[in-house]
Coordinates of N, CA, C and O and ligand atoms in Angstrom, one line a residue:
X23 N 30.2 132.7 121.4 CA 30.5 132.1 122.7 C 32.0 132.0 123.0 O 32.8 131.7 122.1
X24 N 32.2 132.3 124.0 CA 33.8 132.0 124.6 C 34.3 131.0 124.1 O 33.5 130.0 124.0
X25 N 35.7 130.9 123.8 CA 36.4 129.2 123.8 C 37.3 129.3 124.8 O 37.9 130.3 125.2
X26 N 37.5 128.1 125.2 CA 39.1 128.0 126.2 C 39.2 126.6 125.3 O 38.5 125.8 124.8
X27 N 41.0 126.8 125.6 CA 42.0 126.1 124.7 C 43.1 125.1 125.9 O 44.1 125.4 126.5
X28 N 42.3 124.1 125.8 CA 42.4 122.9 126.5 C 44.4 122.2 125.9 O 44.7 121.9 124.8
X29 N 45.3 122.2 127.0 CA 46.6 122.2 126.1 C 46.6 120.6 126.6 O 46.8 120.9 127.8
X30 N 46.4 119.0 126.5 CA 46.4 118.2 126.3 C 47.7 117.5 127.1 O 48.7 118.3 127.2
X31 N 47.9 116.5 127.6 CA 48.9 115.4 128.2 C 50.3 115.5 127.4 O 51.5 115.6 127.8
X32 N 49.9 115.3 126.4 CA 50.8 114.8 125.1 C 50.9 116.2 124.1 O 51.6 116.1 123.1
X33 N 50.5 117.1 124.3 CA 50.4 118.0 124.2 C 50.1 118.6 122.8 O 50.7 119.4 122.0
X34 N 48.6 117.8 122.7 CA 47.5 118.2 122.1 C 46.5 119.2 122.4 O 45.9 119.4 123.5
X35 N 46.3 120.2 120.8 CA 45.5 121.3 121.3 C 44.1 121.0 121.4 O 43.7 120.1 120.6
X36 N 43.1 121.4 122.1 CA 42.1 121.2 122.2 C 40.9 122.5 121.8 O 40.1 122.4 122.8
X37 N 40.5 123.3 121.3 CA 39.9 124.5 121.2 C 38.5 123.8 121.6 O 38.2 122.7 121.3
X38 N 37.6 124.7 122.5 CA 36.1 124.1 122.5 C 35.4 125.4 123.4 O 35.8 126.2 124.3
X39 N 34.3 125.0 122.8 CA 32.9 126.8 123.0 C 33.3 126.4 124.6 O 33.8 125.4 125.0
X40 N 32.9 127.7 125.6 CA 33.0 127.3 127.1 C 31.9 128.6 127.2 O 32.1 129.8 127.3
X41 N 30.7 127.9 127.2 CA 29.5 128.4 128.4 C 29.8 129.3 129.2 O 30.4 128.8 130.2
X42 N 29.6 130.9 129.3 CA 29.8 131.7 130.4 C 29.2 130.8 131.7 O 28.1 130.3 131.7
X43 N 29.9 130.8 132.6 CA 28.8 130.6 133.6 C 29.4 128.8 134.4 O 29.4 128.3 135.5
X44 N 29.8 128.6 133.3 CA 30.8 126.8 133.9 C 31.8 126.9 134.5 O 32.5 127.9 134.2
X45 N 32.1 126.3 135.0 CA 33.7 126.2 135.3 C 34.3 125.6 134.2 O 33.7 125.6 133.1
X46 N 35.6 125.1 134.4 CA 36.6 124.7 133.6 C 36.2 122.9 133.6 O 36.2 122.2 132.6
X47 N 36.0 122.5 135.0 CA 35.6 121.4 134.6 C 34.5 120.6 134.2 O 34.2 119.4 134.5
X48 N 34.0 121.4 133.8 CA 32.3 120.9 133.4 C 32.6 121.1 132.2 O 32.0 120.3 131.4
X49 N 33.4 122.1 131.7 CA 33.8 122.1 130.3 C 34.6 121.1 129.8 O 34.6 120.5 128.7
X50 N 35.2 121.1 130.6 CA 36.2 119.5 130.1 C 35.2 118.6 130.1 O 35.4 117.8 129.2
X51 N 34.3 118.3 130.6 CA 33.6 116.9 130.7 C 32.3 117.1 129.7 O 31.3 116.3 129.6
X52 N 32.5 118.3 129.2 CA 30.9 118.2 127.8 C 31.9 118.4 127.0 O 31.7 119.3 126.2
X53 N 33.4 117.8 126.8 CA 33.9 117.6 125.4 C 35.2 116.8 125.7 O 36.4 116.9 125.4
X54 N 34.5 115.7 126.6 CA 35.6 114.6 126.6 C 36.6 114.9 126.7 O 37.3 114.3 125.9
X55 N 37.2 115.8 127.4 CA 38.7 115.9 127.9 C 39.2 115.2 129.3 O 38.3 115.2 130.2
X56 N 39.9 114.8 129.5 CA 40.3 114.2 130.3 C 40.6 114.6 131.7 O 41.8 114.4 132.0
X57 N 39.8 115.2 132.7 CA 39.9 115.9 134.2 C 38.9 115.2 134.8 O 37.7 115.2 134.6
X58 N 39.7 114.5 135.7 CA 38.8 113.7 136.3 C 37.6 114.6 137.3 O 36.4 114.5 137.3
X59 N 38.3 115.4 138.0 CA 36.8 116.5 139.3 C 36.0 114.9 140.1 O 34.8 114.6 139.8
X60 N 36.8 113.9 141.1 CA 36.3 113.5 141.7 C 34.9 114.0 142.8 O 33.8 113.5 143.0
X61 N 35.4 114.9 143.0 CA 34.6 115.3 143.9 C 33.1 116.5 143.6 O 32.2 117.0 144.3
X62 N 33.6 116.5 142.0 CA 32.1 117.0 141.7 C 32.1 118.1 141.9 O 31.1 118.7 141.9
X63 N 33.3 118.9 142.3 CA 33.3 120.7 142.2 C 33.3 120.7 143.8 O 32.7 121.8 143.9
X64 N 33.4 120.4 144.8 CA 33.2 120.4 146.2 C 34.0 121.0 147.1 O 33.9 121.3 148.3
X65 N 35.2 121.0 146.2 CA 36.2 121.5 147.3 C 37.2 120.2 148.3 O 38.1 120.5 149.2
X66 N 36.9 119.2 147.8 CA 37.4 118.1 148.4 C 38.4 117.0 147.8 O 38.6 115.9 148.3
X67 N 39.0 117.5 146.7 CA 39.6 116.4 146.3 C 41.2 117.6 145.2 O 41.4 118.8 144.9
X68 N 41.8 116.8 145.1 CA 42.3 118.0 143.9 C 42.7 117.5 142.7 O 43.8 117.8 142.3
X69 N 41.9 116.5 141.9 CA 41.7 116.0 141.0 C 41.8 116.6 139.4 O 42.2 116.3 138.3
X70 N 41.3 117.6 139.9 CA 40.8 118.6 138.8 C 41.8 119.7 138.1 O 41.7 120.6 137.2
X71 N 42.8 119.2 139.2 CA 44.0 120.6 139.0 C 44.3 120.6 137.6 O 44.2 119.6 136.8
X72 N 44.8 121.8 137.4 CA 45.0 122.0 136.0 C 46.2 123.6 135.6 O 45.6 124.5 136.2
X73 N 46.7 123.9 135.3 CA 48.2 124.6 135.1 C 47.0 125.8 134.2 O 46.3 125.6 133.2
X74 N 47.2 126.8 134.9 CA 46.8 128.1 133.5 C 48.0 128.9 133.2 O 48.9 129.4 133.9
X75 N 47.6 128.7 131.6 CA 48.9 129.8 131.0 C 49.3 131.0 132.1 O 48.5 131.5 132.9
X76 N 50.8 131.5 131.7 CA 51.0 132.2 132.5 C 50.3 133.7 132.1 O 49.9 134.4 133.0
X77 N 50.3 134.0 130.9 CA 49.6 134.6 130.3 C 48.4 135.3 130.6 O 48.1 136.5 130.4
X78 N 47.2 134.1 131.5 CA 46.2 134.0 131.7 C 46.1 134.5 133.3 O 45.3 135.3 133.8
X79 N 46.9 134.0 133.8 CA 47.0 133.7 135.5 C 46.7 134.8 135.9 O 45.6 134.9 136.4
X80 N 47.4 136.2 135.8 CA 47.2 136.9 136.5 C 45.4 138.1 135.7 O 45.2 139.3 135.7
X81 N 44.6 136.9 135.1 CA 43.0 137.7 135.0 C 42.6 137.1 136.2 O 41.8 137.7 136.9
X82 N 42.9 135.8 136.6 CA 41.9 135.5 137.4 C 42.0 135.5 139.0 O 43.1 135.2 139.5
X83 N 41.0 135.9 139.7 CA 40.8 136.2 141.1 C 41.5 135.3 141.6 O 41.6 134.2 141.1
X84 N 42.4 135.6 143.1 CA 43.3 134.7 143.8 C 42.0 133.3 144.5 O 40.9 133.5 144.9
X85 N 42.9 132.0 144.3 CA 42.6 131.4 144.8 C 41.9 131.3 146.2 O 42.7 132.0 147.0
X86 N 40.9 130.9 146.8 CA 40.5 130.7 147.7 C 41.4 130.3 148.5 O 42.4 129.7 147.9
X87 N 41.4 130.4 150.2 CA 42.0 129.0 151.1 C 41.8 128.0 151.2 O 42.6 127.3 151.8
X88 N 40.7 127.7 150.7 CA 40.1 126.2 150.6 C 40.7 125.5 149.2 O 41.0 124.4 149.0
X89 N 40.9 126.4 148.5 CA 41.2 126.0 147.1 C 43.1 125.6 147.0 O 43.8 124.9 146.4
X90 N 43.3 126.6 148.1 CA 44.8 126.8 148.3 C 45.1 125.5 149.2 O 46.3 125.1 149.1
X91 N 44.4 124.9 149.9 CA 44.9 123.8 150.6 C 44.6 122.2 150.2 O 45.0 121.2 150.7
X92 N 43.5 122.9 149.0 CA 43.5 121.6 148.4 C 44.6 121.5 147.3 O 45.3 120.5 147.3
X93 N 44.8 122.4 146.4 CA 46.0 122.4 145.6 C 47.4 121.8 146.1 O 48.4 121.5 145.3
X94 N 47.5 121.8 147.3 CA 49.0 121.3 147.8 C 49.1 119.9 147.8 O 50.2 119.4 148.1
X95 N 47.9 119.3 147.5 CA 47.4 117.8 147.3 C 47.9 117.5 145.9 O 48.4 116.4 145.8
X96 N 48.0 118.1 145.1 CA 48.1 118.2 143.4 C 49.2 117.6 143.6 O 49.8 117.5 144.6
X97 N 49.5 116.9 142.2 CA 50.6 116.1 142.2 C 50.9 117.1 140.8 O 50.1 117.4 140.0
X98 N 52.3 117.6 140.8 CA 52.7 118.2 139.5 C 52.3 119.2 139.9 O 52.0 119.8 138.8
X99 N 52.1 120.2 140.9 CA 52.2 121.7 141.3 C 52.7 122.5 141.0 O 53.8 122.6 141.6
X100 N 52.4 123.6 140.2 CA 53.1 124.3 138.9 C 52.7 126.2 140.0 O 51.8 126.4 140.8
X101 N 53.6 126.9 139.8 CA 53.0 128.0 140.3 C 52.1 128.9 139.9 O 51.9 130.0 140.4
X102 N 51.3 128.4 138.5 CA 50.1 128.6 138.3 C 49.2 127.7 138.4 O 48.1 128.0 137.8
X103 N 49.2 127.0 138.9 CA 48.4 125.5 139.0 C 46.9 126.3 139.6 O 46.9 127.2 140.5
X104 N 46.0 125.9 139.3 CA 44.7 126.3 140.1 C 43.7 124.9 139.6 O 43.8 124.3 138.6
X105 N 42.4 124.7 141.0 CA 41.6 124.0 140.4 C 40.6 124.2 139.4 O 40.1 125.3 139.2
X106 N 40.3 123.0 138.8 CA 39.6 123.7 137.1 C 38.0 124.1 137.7 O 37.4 125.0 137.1
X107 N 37.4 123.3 138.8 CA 36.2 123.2 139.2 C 36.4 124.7 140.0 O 35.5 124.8 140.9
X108 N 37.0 125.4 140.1 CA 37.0 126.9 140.7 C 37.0 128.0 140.0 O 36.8 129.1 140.4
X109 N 37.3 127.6 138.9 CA 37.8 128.7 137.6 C 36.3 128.7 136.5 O 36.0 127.9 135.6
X110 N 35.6 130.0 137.0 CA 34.0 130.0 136.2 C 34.5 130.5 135.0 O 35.6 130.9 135.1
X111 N 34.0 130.4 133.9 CA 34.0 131.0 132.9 C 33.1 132.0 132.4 O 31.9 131.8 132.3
X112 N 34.0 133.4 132.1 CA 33.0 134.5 131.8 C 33.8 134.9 130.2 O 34.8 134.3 129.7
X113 N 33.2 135.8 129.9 CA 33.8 136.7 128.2 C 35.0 137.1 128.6 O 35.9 137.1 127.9
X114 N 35.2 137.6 130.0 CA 37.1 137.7 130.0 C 38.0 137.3 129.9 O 39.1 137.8 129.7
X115 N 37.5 135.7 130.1 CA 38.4 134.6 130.0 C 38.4 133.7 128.6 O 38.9 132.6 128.5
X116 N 37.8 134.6 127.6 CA 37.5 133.8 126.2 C 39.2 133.9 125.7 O 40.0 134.8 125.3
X117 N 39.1 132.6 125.9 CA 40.5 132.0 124.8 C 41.7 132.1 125.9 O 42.7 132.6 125.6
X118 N 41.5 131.6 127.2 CA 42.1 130.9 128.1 C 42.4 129.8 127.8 O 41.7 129.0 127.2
X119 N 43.9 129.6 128.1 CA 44.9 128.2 127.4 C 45.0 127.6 128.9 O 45.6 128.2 129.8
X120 N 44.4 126.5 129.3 CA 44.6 125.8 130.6 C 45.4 124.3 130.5 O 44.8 123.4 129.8
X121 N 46.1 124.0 130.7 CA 47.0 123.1 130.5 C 47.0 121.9 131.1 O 48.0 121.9 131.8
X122 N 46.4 120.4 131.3 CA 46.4 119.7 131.9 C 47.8 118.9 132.1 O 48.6 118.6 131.2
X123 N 47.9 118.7 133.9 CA 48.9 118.3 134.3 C 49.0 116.6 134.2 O 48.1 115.7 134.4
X124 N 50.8 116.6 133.7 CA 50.9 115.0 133.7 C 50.2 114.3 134.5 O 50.2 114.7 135.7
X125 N 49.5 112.9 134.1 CA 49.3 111.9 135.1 C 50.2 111.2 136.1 O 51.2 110.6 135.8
X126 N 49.9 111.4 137.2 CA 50.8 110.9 138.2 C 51.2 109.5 137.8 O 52.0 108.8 138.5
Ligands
FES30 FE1 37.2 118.2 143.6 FE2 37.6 120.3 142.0 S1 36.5 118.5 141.6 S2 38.2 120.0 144.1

């Protein structure tokens, strides 16, 4: 199974299996990491933001406009920053380092 490598506040590593087929934040939340996703993946909140290695950034598909206007909401807006509830996980993305952004 894929892992993605969860980079922590305090900047603790996190390694954990990631389900083809989830997002980022459904994976944080079947292994207690800390992303909040108010809005349940909807497109409405930008809770969920999360920094992907730079490394990583340029595998995944450009952000949506919906995704792009909610990111401007993010507090800590990094020029990789993307929402975690938008970023599916497949075998390409095995051993993606996603970085959660300081608490406001
Ligand atoms: Fe609200 Fe991702 S959980 S936009």
């Amino acid at each position: 199974m894929p892992r993605v490598i969860f980079i922590e506040h305090d900047g603790v590593r996190r390694e954990v299996d990631a389900p083809v087929g989830l997002s980022i934040l459904e994976i944080a939340h079947q292994n207690d990491i800390e992303l909040e996703g108010a809005c349940e993946g909807s497109l409405a909140c930008a809770t969920c933001h999360v920094i992907v290695d730079d490394e990583w950034w340029s595998k995944l598909g450009p952000a949506s406009e919906e995704e792009e206007d909610m990111l401007d909401l993010a507090f800590g807006l990094e020029k990789t920053s993307r929402l975690g509830c938008q970023i599916i996980m497949s075998e390409e993305l095995d051993g993606i380092v996603i970085h959660l952004p300081k608490q406001s």
